[in-house]
Coordinates of N, CA, C and O in Angstrom, one line a residue:
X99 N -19.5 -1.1 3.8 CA -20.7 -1.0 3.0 C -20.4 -1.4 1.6 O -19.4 -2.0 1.3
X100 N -21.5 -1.2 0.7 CA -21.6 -2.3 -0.6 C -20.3 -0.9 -1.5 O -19.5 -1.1 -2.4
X101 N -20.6 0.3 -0.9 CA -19.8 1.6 -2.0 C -18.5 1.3 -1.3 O -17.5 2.0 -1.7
X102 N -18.2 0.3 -0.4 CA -16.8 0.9 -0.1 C -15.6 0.9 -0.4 O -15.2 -0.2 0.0
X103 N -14.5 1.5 -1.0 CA -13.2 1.1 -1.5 C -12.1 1.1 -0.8 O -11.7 2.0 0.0
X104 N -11.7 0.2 -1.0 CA -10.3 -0.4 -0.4 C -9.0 -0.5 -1.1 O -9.1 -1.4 -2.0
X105 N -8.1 0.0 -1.0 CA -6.8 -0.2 -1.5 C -6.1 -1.1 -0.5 O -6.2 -0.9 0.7
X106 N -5.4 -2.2 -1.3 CA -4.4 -3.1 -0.5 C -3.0 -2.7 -1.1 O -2.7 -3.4 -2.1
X107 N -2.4 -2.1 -0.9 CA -1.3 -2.0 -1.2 C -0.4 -3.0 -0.8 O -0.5 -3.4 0.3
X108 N 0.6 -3.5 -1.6 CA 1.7 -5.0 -1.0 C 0.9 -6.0 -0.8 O 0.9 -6.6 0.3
X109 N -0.3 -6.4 -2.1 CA -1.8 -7.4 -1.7 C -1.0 -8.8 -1.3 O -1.7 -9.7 -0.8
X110 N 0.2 -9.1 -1.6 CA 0.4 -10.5 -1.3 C -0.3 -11.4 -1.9 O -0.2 -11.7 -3.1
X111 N -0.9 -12.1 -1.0 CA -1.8 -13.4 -1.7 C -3.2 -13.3 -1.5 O -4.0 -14.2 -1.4
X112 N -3.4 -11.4 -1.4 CA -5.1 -11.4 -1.7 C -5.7 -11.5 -0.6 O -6.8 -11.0 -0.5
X113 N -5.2 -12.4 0.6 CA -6.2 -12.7 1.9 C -6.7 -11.2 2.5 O -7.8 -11.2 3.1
X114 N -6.2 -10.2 2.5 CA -6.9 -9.1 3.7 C -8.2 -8.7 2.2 O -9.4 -8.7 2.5
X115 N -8.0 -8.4 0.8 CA -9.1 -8.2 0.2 C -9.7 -9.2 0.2 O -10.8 -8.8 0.3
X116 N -9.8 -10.6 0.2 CA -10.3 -11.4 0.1 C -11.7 -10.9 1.3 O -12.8 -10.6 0.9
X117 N -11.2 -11.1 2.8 CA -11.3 -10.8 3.5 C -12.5 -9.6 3.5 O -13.7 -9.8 3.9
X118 N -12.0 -8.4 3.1 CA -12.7 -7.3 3.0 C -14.0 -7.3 2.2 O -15.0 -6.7 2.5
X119 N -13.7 -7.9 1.3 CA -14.7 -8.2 0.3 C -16.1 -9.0 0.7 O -17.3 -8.8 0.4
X120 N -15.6 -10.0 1.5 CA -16.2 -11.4 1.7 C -17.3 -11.0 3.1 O -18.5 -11.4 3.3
X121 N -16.6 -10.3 3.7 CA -17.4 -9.1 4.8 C -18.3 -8.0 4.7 O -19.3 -7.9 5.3
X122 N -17.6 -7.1 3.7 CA -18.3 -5.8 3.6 C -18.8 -5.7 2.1 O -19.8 -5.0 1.8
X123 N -18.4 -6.1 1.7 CA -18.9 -6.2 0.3 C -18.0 -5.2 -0.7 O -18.3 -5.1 -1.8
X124 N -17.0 -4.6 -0.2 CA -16.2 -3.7 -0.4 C -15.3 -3.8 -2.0 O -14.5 -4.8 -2.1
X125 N -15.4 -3.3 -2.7 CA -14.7 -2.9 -3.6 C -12.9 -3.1 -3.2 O -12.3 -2.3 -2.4
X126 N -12.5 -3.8 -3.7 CA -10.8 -4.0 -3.1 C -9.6 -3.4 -4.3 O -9.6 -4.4 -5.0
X127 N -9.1 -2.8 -4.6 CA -8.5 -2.5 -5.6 C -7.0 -3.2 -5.0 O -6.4 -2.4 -4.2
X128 N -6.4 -4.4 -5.3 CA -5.1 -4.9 -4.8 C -3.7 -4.3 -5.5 O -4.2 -3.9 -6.6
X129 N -2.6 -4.1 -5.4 CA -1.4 -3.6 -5.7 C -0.4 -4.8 -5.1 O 0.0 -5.0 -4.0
X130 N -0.3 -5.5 -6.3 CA 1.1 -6.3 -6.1 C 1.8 -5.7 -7.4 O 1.5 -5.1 -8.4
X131 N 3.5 -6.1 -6.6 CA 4.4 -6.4 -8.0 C 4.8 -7.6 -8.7 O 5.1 -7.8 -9.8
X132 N 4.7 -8.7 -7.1 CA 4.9 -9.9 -7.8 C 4.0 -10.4 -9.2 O 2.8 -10.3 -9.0
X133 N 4.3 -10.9 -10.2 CA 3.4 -11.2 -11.3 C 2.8 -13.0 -10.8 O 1.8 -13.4 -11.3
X134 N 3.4 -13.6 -10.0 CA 3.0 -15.0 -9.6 C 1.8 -14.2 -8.3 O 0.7 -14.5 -8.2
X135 N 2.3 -13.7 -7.9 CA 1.1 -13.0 -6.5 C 0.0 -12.7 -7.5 O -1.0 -13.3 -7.5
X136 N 0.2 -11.8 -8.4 CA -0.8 -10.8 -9.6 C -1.9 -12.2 -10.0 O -3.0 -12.1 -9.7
X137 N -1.3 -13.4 -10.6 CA -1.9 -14.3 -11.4 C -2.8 -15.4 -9.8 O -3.9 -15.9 -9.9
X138 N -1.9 -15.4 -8.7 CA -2.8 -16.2 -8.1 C -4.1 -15.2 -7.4 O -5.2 -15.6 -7.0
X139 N -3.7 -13.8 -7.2 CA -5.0 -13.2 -6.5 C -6.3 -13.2 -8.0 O -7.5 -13.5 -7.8
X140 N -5.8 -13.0 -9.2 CA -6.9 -13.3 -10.4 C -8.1 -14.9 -10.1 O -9.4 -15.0 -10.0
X141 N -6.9 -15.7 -10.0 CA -7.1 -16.5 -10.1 C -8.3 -16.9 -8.7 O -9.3 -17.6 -8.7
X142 N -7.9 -16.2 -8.0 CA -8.5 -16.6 -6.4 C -9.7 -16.2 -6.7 O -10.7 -16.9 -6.5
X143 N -9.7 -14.5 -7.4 CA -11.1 -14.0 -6.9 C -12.4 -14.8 -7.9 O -13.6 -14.7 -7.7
X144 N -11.8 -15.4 -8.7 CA -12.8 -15.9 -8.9 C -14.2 -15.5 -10.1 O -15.3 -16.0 -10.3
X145 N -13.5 -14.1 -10.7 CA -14.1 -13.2 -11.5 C -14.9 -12.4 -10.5 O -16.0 -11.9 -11.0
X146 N -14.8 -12.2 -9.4 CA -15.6 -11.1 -8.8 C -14.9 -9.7 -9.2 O -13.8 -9.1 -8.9
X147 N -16.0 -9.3 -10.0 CA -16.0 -7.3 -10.6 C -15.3 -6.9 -9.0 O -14.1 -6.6 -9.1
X148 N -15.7 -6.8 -7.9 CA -14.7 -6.1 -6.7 C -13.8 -6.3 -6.4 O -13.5 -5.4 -5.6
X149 N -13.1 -7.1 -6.7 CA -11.2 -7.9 -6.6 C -10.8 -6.9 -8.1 O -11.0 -7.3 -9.2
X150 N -10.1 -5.9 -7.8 CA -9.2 -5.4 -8.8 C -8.2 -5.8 -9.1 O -7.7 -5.0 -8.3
X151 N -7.2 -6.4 -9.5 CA -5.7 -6.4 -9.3 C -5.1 -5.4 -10.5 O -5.4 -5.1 -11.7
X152 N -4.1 -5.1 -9.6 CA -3.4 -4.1 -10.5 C -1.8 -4.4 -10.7 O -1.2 -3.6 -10.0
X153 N -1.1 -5.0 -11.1 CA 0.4 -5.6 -11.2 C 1.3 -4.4 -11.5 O 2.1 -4.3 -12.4
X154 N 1.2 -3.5 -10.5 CA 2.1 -2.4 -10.1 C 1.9 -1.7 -9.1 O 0.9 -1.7 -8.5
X155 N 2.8 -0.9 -8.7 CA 2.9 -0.1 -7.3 C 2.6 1.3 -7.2 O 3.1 1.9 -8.2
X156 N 2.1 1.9 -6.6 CA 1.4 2.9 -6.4 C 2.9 4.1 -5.7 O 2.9 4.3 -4.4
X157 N 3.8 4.6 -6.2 CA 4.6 5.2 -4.7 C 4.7 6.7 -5.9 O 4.0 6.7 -6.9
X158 N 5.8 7.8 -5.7 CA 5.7 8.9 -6.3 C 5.7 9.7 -7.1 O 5.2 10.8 -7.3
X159 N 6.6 8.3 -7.9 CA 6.9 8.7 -9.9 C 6.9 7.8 -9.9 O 6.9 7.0 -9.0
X160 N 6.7 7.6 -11.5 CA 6.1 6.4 -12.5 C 7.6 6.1 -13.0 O 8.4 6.9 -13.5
X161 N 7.8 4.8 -12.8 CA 9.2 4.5 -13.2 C 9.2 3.0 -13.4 O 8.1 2.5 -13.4
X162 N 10.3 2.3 -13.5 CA 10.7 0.7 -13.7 C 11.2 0.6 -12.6 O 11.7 1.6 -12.2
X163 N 11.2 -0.4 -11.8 CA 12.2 -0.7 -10.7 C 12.9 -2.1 -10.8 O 12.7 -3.0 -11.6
X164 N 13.6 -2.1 -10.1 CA 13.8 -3.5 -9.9 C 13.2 -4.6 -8.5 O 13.4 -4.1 -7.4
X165 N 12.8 -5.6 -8.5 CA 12.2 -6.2 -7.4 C 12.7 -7.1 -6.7 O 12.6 -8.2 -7.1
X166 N 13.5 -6.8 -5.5 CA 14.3 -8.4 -5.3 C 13.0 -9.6 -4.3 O 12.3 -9.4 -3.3
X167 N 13.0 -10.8 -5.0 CA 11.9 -11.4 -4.5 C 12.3 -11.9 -3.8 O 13.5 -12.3 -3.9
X168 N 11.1 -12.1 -2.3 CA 11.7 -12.9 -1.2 C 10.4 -13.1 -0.5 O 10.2 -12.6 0.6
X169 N 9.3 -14.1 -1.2 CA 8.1 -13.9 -0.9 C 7.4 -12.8 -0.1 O 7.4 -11.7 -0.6
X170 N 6.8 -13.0 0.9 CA 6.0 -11.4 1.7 C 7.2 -10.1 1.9 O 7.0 -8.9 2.1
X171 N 8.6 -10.7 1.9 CA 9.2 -9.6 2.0 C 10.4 -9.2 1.0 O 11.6 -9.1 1.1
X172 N 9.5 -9.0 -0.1 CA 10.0 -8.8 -1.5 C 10.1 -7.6 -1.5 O 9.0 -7.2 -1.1
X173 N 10.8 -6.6 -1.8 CA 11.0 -5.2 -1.9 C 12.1 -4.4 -3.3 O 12.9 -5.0 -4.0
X174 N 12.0 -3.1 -3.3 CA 12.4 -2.8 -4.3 C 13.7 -2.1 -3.6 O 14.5 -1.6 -4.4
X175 N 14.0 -2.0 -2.2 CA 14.8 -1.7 -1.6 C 16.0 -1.6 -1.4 O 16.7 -0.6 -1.4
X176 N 16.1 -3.6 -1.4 CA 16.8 -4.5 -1.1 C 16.7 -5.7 -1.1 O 15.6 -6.1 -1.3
X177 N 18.1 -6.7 -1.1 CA 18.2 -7.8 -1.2 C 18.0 -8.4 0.2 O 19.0 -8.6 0.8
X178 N 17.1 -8.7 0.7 CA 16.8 -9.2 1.9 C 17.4 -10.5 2.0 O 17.7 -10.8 3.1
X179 N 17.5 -11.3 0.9 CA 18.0 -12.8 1.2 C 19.4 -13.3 0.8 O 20.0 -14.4 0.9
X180 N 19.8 -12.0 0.2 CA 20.9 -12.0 -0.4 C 21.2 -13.4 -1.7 O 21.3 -14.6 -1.4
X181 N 21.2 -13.0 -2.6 CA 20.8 -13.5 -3.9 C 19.9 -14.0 -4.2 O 19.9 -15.1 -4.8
X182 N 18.7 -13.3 -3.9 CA 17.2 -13.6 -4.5 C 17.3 -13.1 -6.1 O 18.1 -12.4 -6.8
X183 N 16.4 -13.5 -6.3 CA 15.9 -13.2 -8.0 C 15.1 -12.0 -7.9 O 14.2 -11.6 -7.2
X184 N 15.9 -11.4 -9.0 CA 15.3 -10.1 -9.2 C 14.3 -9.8 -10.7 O 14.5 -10.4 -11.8
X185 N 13.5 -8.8 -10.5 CA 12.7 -8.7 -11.6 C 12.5 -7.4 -11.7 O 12.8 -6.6 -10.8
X186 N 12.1 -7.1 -12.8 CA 11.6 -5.4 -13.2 C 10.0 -5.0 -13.0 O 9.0 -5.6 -13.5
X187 N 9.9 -4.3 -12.3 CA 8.5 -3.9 -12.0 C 8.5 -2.6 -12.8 O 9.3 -2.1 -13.5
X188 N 6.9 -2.3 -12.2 CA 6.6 -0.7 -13.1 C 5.7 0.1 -11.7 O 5.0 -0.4 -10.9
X189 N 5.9 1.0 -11.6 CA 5.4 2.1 -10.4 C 5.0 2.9 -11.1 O 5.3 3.3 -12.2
X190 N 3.7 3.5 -10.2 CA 3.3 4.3 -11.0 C 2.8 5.8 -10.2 O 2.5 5.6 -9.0
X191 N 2.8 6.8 -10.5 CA 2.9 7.5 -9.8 C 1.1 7.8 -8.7 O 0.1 7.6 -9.4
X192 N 1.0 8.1 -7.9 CA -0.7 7.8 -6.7 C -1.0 9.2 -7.4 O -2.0 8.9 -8.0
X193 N -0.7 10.0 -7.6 CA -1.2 11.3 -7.9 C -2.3 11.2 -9.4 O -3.3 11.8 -9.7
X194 N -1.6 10.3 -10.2 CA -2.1 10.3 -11.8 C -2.8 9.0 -11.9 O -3.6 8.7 -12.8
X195 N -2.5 7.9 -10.8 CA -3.7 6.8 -10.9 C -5.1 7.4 -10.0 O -6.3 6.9 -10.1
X196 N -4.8 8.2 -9.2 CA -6.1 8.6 -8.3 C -6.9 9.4 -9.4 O -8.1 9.5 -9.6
X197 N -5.7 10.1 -9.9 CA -6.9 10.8 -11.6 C -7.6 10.4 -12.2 O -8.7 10.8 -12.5
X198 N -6.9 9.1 -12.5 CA -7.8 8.6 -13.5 C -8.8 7.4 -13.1 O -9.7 7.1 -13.9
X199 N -8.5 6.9 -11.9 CA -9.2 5.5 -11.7 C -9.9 6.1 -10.6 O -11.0 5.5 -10.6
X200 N -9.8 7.1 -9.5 CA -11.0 7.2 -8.6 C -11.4 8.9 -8.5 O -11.8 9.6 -7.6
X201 N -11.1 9.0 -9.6 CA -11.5 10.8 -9.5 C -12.0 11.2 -8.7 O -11.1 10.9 -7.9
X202 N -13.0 11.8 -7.8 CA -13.4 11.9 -6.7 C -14.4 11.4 -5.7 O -15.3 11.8 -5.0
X203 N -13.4 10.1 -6.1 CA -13.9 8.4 -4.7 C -13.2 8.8 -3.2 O -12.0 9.1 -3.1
X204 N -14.0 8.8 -2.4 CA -13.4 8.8 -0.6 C -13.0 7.3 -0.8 O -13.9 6.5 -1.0
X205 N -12.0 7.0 -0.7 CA -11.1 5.3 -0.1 C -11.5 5.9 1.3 O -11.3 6.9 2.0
X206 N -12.3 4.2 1.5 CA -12.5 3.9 3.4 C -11.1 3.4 3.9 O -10.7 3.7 5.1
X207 N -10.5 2.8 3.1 CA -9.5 2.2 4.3 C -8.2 2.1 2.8 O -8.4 1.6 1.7
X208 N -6.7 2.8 3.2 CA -5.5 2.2 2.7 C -5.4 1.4 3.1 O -6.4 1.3 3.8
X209 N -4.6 0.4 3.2 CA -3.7 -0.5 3.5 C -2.5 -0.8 3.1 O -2.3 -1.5 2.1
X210 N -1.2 0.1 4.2 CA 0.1 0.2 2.7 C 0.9 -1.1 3.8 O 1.2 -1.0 5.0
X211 N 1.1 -1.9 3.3 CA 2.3 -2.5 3.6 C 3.7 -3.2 2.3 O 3.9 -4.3 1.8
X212 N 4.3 -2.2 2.1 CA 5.1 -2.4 0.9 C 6.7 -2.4 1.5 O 7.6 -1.7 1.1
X213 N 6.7 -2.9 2.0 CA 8.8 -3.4 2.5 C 9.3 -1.8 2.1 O 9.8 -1.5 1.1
X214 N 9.1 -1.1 2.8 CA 9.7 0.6 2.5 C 9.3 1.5 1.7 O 9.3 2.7 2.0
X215 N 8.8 1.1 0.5 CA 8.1 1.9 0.0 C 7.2 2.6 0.5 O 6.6 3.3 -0.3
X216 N 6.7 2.8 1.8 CA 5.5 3.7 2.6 C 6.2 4.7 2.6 O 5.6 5.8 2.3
X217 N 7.2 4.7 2.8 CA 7.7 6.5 2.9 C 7.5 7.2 2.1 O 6.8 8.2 2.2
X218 N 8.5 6.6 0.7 CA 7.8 7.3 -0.2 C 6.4 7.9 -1.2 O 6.0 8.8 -1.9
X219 N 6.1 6.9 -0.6 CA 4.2 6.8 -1.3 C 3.8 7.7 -0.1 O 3.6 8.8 -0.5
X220 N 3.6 7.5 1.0 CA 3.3 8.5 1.8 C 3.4 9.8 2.1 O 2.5 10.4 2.6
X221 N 4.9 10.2 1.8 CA 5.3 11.7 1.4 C 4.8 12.3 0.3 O 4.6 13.5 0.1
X222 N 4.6 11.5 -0.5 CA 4.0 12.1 -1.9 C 2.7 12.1 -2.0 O 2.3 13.0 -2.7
X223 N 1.7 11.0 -1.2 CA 0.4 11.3 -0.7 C 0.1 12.6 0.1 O -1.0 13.2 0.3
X224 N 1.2 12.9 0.4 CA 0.7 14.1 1.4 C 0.6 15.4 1.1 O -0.3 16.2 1.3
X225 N 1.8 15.5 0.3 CA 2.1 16.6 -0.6 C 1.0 16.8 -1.9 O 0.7 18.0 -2.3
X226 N 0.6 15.8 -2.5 CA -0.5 15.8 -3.3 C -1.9 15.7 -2.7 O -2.9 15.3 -3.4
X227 N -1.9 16.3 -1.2 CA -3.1 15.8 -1.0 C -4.4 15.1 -1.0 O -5.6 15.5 -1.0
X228 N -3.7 13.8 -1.1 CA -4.3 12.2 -1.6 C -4.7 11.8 -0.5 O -5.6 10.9 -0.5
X229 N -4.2 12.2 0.8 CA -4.4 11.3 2.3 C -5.4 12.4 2.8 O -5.4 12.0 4.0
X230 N -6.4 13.5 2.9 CA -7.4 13.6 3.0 C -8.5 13.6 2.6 O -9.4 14.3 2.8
X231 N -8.2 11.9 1.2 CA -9.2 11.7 0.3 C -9.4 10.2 1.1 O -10.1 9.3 0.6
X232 N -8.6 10.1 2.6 CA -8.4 8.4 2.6 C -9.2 8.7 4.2 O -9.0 9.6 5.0
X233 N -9.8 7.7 4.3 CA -10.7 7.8 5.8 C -9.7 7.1 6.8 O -9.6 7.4 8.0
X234 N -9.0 6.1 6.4 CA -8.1 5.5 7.5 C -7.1 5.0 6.8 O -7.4 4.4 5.8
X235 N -5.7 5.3 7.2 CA -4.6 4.6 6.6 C -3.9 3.2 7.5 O -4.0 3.5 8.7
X236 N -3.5 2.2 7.3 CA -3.3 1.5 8.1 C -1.7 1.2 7.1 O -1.4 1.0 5.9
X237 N -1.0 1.4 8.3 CA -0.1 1.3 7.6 C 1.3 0.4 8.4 O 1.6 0.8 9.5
X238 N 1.9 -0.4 7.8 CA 3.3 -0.7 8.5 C 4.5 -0.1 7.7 O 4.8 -0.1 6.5
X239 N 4.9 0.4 8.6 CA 6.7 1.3 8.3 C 8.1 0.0 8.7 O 8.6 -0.8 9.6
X240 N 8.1 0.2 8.0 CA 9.6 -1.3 7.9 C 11.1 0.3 8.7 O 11.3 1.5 8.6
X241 N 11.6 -0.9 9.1 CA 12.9 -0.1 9.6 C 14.0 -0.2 8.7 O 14.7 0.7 8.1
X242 N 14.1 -1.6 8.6 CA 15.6 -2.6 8.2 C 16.0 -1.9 7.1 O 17.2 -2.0 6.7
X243 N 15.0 -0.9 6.4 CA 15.4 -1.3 4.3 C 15.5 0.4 4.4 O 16.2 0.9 3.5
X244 N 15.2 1.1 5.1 CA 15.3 2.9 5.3 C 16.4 3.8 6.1 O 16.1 3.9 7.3
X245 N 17.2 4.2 5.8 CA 17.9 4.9 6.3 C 17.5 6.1 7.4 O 16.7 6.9 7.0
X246 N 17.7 6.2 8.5 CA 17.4 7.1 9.6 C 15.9 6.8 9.4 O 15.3 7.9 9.1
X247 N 15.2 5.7 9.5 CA 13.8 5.7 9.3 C 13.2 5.7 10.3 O 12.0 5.7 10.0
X248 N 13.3 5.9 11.8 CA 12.2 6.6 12.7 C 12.4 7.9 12.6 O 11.7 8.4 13.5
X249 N 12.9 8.7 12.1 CA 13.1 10.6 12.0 C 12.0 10.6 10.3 O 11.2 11.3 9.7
X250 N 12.6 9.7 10.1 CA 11.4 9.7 8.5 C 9.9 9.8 8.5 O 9.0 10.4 7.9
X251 N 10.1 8.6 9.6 CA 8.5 8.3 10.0 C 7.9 9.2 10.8 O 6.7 9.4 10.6
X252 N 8.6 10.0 11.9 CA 8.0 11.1 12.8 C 7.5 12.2 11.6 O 6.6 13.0 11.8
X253 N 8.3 12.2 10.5 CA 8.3 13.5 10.0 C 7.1 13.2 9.1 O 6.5 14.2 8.7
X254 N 6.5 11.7 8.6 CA 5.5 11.6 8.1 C 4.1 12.0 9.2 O 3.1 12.7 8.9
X255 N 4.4 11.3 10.5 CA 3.8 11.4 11.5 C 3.2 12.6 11.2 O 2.2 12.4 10.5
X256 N 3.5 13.8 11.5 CA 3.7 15.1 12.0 C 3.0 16.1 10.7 O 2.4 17.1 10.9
X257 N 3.3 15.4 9.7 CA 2.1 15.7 8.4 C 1.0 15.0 8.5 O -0.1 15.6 8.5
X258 N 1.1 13.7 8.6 CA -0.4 13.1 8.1 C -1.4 13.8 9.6 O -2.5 14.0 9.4
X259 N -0.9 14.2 11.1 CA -1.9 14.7 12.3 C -2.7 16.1 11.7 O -3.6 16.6 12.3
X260 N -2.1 16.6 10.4 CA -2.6 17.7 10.1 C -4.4 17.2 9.9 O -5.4 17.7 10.4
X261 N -4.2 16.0 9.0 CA -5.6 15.8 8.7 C -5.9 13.9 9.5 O -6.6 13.0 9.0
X262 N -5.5 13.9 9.9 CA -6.0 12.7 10.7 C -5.2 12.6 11.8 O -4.3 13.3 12.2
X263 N -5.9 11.4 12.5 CA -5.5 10.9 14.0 C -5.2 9.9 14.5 O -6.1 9.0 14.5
X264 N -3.8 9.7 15.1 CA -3.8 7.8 15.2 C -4.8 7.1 16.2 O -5.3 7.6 17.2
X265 N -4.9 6.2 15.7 CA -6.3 5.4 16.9 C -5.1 4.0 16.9 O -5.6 3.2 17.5
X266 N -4.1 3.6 16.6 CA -3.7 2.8 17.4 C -2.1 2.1 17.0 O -2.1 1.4 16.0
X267 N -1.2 2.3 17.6 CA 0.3 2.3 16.9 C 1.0 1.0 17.7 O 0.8 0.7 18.9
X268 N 1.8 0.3 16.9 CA 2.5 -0.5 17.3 C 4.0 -0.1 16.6 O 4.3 -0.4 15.4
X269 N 4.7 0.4 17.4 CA 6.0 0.9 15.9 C 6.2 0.1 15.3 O 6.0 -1.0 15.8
X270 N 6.5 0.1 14.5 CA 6.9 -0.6 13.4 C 7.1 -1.8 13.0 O 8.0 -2.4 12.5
X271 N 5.2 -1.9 13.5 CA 4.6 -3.5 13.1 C 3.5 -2.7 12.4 O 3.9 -2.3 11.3
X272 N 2.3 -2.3 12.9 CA 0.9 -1.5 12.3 C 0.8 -0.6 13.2 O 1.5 -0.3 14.2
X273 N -0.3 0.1 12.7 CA -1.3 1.9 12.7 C -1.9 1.9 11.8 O -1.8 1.4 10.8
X274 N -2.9 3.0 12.6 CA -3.8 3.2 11.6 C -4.0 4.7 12.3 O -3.8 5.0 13.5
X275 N -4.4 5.7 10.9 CA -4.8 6.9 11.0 C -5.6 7.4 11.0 O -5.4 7.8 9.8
X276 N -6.9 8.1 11.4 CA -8.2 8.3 10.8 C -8.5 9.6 10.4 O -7.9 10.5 11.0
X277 N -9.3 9.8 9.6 CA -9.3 11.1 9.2 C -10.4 11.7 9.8 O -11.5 11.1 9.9
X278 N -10.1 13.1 10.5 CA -10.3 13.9 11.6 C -11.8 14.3 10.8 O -12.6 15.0 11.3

C-alpha cells in the first residue's frame, strides 16, 4: 500500500526497491555501503521522495569498517576475491536509527541480504526487539564468510519463531519470516 515501508538492506543496484516502489507505491528506505551503488541508486530514482538511500549499514554497533569490494558480493567479512579493493564504511547501530528515523513505524517487509552481516544485525534485532516491529523478514544467511554458521542460524531461527513464522526457506539462498 501507498504507507508501506520497506528496508532493503545490501540495496545493490536498487532493482528490488525499484521494484517495490514501482508496484506498491511503498516507501523503500535502501542500505548500501558501496558509495558507487549509493550514487547510482540516487541517480536511478530519479528524485522520488520514496527511494531513500542511506550509504551505511544497519548491523549492532555503530562503527567504521572496512569493505572488501567485489560487486553483489562485497562484504565486510572478507576478501572474497582475494585482492579486491578495500574501503572504509560506517555502520550504524538498528537500535538508534529505528529511534530516530522510524519511531513507531511497523516495516512491512526487511529485506537483509548483506554477505554475513545478517547474523549480526539479526541478533541484535532480536535482543532489541526490532523484529516484532517487522511484518516479514526476508532474508539470505551466507555460509562461506561465518564460522559454524548453520548452529548460528538455528539459534537465530529459534528466536526470531518466538514472534514470527517461516512461510518459506531455501537454506541458505532465501526465507522469509512473518510475524505471527
Amino acid at each position: 500500500t501507498l504507507e508501506s515501508v520497506i528496508l532493503d538492506l545490501g540495496g545493490f543496484n536498487g532493482d528490488f526497491s525499484f521494484r517495490m516502489n514501482a508496484q506498491y507505491g511503498a516507501t523503500c528506505h535502501v542500505f548500501e555501503l558501496n558509495p558507487v551503488w549509493c550514487e547510482r541508486i540516487q541517480a536511478d530514482s530519479r528524485c522520488n521522495a520514496k527511494i531513500i538511500v542511506h550509504p551505511f549499514g544497519l548491523f549492532g554497533s555503530t562503527r567504521q569498517e572496512r569493505l572488501f569490494l567485489v560487486d553483489e558480493g562485497s562484504s565486510t567479512l572478507c576478501d572474497r576475491a582475494q585482492e579486491s579493493e578495500v574501503i572504509d564504511v560506517k555502520l550504524i547501530r538498528a537500535l538508534d536509527w529505528f529511534s530516530a528515523e522510524l519511531e513507531n513505524v511497523i516495516v512491512d517487509l526487511a529485506k537483509i541480504n548483506i554477505e554475513g552481516g545478517e547474523y549480526e544485525l539479526l541478533e541484535h534485532m532480536i535482543e532489541a526487539g526490532l523484529t516484532s516491529r517487522i511484518r516479514n523478514i526476508q532474508v539470505q544467511f551466507h555460509e562461506d564468510v561465518i564460522p559454524d554458521a548453520n548452529a548460528r542460524m538455528q539459534a537465530i531461527h529459534e528466536k526470531l519463531a518466538a514472534t514470527h513464522r517461516i512461510t518459506f526457506q531455501e537454506k541458505f539462498v532465501w526465507e522469509n519470516w512473518e510475524l505471527k
